[in-house]
Coordinates of C-alpha atoms and ligand atoms in Angstrom, one line a residue:
X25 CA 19.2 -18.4 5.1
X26 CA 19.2 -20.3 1.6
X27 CA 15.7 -20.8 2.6
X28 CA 14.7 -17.5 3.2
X29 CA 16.3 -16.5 0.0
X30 CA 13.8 -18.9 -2.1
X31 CA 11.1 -17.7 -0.2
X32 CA 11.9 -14.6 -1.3
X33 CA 12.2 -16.3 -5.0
X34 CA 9.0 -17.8 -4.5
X35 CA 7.0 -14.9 -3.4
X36 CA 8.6 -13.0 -6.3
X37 CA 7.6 -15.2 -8.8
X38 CA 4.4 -15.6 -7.9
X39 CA 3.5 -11.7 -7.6
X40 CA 5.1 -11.5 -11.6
X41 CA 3.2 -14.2 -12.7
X42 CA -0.4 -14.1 -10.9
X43 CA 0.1 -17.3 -9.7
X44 CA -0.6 -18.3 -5.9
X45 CA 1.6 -20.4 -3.8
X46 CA 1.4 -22.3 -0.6
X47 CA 2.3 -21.4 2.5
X48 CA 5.6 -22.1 3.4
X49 CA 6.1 -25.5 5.5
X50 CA 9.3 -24.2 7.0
X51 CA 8.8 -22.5 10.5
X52 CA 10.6 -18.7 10.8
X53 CA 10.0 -15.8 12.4
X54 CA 9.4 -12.2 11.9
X55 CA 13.0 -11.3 11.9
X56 CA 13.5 -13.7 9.0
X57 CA 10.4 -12.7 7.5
X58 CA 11.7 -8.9 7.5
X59 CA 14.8 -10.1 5.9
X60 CA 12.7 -12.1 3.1
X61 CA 10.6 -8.8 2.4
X62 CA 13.7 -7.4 2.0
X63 CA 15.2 -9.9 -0.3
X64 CA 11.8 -10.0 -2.2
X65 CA 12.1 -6.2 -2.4
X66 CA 16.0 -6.1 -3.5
X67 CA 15.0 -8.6 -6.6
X68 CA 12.2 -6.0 -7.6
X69 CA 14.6 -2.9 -7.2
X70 CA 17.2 -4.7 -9.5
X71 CA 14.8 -5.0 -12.4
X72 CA 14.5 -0.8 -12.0
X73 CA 11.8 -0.6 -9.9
X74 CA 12.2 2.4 -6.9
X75 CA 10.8 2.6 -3.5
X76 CA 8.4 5.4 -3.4
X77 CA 7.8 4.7 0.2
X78 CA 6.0 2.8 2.8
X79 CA 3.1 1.2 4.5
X80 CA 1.8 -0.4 7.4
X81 CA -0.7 -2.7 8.1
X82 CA -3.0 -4.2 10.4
X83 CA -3.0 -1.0 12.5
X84 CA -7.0 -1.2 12.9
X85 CA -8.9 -3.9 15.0
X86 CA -11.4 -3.8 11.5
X87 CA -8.1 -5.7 9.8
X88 CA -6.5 -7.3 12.2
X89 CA -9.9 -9.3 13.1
X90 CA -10.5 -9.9 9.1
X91 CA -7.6 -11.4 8.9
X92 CA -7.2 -13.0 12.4
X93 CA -3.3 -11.4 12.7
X94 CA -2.6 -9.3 15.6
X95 CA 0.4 -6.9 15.6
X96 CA 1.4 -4.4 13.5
X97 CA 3.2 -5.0 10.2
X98 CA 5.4 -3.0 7.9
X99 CA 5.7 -2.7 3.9
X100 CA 7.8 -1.6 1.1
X101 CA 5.5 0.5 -1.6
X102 CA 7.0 -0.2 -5.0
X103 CA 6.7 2.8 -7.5
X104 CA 5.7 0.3 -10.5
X105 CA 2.6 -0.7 -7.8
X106 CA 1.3 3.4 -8.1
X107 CA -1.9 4.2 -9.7
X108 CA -3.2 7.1 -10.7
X109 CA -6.3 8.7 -9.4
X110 CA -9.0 8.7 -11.8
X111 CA -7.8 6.3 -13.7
X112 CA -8.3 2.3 -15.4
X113 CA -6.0 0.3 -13.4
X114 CA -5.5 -3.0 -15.4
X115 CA -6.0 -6.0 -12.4
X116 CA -5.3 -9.0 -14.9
X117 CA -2.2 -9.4 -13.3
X118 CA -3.5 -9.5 -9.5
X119 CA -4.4 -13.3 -8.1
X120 CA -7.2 -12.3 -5.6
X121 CA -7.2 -8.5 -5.3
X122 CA -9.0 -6.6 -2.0
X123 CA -9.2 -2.8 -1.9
X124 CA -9.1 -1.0 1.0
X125 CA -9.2 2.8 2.2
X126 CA -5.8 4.5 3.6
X127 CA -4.7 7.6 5.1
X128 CA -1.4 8.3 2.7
X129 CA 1.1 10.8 4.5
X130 CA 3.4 12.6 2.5
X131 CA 7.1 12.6 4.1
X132 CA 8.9 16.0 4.4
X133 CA 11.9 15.4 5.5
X134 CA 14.5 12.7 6.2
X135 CA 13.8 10.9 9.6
X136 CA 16.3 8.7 10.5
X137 CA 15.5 9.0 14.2
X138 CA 12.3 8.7 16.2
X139 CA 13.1 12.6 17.1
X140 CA 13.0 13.3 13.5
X141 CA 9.3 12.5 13.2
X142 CA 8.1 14.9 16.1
X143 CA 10.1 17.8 13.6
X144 CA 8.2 20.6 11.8
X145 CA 7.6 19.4 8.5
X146 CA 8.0 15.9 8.8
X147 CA 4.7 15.5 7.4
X148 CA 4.3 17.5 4.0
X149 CA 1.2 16.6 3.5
X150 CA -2.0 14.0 3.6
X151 CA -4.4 12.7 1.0
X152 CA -7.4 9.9 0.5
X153 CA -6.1 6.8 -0.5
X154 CA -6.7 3.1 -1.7
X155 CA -4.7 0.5 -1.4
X156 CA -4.8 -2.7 -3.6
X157 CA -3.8 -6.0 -1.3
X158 CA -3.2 -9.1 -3.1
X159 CA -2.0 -11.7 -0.9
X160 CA 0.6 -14.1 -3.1
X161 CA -0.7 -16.8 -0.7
X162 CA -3.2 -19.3 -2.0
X163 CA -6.8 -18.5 0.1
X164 CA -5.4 -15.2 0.8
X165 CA -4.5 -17.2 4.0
X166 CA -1.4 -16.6 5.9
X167 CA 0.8 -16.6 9.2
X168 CA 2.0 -12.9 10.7
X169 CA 5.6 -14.1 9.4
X170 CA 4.3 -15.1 5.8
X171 CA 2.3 -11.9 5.0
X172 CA 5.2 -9.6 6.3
X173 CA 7.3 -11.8 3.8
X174 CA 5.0 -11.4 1.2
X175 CA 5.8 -7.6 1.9
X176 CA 2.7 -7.2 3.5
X177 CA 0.2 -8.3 0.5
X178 CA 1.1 -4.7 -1.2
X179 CA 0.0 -4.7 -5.0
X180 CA -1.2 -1.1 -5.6
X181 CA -1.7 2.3 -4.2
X182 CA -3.9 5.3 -5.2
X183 CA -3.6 8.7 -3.7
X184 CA -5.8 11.3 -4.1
X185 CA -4.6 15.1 -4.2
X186 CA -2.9 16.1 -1.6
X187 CA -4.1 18.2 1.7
X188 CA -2.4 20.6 3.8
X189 CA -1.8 18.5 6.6
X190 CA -3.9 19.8 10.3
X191 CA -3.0 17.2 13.0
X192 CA -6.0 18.0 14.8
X193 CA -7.7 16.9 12.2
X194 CA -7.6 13.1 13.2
X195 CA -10.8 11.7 13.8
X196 CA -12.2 11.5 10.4
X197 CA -14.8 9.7 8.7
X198 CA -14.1 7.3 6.2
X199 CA -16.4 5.8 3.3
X200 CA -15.4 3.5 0.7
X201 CA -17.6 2.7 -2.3
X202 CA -17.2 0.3 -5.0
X203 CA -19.6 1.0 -8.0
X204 CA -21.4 3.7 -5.9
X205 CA -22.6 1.8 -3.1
X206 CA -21.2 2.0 0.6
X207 CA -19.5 -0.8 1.6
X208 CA -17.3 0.1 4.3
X209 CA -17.5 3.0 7.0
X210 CA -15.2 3.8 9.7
X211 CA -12.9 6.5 11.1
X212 CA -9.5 7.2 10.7
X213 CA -9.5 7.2 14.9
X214 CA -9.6 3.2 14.5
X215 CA -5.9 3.9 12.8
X216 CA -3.3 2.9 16.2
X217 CA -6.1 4.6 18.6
X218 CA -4.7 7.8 16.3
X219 CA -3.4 7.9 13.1
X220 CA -1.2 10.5 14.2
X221 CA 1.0 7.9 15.7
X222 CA 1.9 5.9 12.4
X223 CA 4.4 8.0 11.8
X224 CA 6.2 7.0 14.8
X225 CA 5.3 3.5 14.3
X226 CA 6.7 3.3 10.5
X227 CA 9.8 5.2 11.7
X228 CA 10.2 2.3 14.3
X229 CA 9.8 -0.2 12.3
X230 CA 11.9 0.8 9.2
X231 CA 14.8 1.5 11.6
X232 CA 14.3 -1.9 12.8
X233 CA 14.5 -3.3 9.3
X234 CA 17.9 -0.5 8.4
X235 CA 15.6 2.1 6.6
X236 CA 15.1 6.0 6.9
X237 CA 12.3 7.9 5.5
X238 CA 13.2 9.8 2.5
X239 CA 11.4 13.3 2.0
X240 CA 8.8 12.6 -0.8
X241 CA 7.8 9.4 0.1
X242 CA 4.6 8.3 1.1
X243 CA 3.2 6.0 4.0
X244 CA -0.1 4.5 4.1
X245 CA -1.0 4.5 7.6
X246 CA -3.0 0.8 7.2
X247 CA -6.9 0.5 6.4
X248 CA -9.5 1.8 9.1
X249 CA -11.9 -0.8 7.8
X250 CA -11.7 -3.8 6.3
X251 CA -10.9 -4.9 2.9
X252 CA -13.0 -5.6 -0.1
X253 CA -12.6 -7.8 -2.7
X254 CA -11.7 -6.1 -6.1
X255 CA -13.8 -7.5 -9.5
X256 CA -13.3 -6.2 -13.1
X257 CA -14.9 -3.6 -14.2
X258 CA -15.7 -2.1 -10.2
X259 CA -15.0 1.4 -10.1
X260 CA -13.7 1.6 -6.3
X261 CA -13.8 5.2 -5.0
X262 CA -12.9 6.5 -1.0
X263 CA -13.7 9.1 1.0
X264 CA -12.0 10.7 3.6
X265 CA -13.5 13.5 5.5
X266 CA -11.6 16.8 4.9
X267 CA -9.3 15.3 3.2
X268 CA -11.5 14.6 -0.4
X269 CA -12.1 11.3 -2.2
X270 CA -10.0 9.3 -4.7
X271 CA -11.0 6.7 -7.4
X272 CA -9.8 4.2 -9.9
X273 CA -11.9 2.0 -12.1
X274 CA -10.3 -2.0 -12.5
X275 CA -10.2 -2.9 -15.4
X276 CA -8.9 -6.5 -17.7
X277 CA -8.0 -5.9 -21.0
X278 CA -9.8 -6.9 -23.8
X279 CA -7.6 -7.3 -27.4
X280 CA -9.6 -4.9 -28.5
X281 CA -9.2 -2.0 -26.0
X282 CA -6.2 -2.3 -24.5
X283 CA -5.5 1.5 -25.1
X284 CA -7.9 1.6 -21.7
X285 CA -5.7 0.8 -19.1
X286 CA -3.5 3.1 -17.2
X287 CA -1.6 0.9 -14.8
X288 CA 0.1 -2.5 -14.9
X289 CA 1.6 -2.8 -11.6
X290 CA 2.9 -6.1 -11.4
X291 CA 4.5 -6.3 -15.4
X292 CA 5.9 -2.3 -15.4
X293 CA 9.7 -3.4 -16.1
X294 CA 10.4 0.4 -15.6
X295 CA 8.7 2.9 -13.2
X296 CA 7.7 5.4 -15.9
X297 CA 7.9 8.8 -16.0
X298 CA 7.0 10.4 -12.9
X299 CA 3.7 12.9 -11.9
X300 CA 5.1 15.9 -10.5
X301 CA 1.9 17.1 -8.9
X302 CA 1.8 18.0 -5.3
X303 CA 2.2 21.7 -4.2
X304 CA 5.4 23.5 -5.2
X305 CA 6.7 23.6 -1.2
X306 CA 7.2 20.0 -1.2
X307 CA 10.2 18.8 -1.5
X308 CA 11.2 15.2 -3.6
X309 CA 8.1 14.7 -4.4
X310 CA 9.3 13.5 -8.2
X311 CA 9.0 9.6 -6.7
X312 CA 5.2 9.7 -6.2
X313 CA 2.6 9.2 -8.5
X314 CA -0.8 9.4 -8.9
X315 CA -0.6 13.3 -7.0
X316 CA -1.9 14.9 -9.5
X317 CA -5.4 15.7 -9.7
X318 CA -7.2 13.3 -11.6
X319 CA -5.5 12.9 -14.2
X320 CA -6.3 10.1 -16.0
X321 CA -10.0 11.2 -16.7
X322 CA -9.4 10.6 -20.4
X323 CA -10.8 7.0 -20.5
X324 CA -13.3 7.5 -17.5
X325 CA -16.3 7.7 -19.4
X326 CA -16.2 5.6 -22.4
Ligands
OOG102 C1 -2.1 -7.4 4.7 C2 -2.0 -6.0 4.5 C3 -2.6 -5.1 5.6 C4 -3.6 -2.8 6.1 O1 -3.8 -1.7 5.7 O2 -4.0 -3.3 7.2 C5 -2.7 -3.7 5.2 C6 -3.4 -8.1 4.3 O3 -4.4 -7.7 4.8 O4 -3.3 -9.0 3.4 O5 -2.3 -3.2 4.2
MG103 MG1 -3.3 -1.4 3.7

């Protein structure tokens, strides 16, 4: 277990710093991996971050065949990793960043049981997402056990505003664009055959690793496509059919205009104040950012 625990070390190190490591030589498996995300996760909490929910990933054939890992993974979603919609996200502190298009669900209520999740209102609502993946792994390669260690290569989340959710409103298309070009297209049917089953699956799998679902926080269902790599400057915008689009320019700071960005995931000590911003019928929703509607739009132009 002393192993596990500098793994944990390791992994947490390397996402503070921006610094890749290698695999790890020592064989484990996903259990242990599960208990090093949560280790990895514990050491972020006691420096004040909050969970503001979480994800899963490799729920499409799209990512599973990118990254030649095939079952279905789950994620802690930091607060400090939130960035808001519309805004310049700084990626200095990112090794390798991809982005990739999500469905982000809002959670309603507590679900501590699989029943829970088939309860009215256990979905508050749905939005457009991105998610930033930064795999702490050098070559962004890794095992199923090392990337569900590395808490599933989270690094950053968008959401766009929020929607009413329909659940027969499944089958949607999905664009993403990074500086106003297509580069991925798919349908938010290659999410589990149905997204409308990631709900079960997340409630699964955080009961397998000793976790409810708090009301207010938010899951990202896993990419329908595959991921993109994320460059400086890109402004990285997705679609989601019904559901609206979302955006966030990357940007590096320069000495001389830091005052442009928004978001420094990885070196927020503090989650800052919080974006009270979805509709007034949802409950807890003070742990999520970027809900409001574009709000950052100060800096978007200059
Ligand atoms: C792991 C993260 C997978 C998704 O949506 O499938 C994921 C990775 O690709 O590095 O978030
Ligand atoms: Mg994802």
């Amino acid at each position: 277990m002393t192993d596990l625990h500098k793994l944990a070390a390791v992994l947490d190190e390397a996402a503070r710093t921006g610094r890749a490591v290698p695999r790890p030589e020592q064989d484990y498996g996903v259990a242990d991996a599960y208990r090093v995300q949560e280790e990895l996760i514990r050491l972020r909490l006691e420096r004040g971050d909050r969970l503001a929910g979480v994800k899963l990933g490799f729920t499409s054939e799209g990512k599973r065949r990118q990254m030649g890992v095939h079952d279905v993974i789950f994620g802690r979603v930091p607060e400090s990793s939130a960035i808001l919609d519309g805004s310049y996200a700084d990626i200095s502190g990112f090794i390798h960043p991809r982005v990739e298009p999500e469905v982000v669900y809002l959670i309603g209520r507590r679900i501590a049981s699989p029943g829970d999740a088939l309860a009215p209102g256990a979905v508050a609502a749905v939005a457009a997402g991105i998610e930033v993946i930064d795999s702490r792994y050098e070559d962004f390669r890794f095992s199923l056990p090392d990337v569900i260690a590395d808490n599933t290569s989270a690094a950053g989340y968008v959401v766009g505003p929020w929607q009413p959710y329909d659940p027969s409103r499944w089958n949607l298309g999905v664009v993403l664009e990074i500086d106003g070009r297509v580069v991925q297209t798919g349908s938010t049917g290659a999410i589990l055959g149905d997204p409308r089953r990631a709900l079960a699956e997340a409630v699964r799998l955080a009961l397998q690793a000793g976790m409810v679902l708090e009301p207010g926080w938010v899951l990202l269902a896993g990419a329908a496509t595959p991921a993109e790599p994320l460059v400086p400057g890109a402004r990285v915008r997705a679609e989601i059919q019904h559901l609206g689009s979302v955006s966030f320019t990357a940007s590096v700071p320069e000495p001389a205009s830091a005052s442009e960005s928004a978001s420094v995931p990885e070196s927020a000590s503090a989650p800052g104040p919080t974006t009270p911003g979805a509709s007034a019928e949802t409950p807890g929703v003070s742990g999520v950012r970027g809900a409001s509607e574009r709000p950052g739009t100060s800096g978007e132009e200059s």
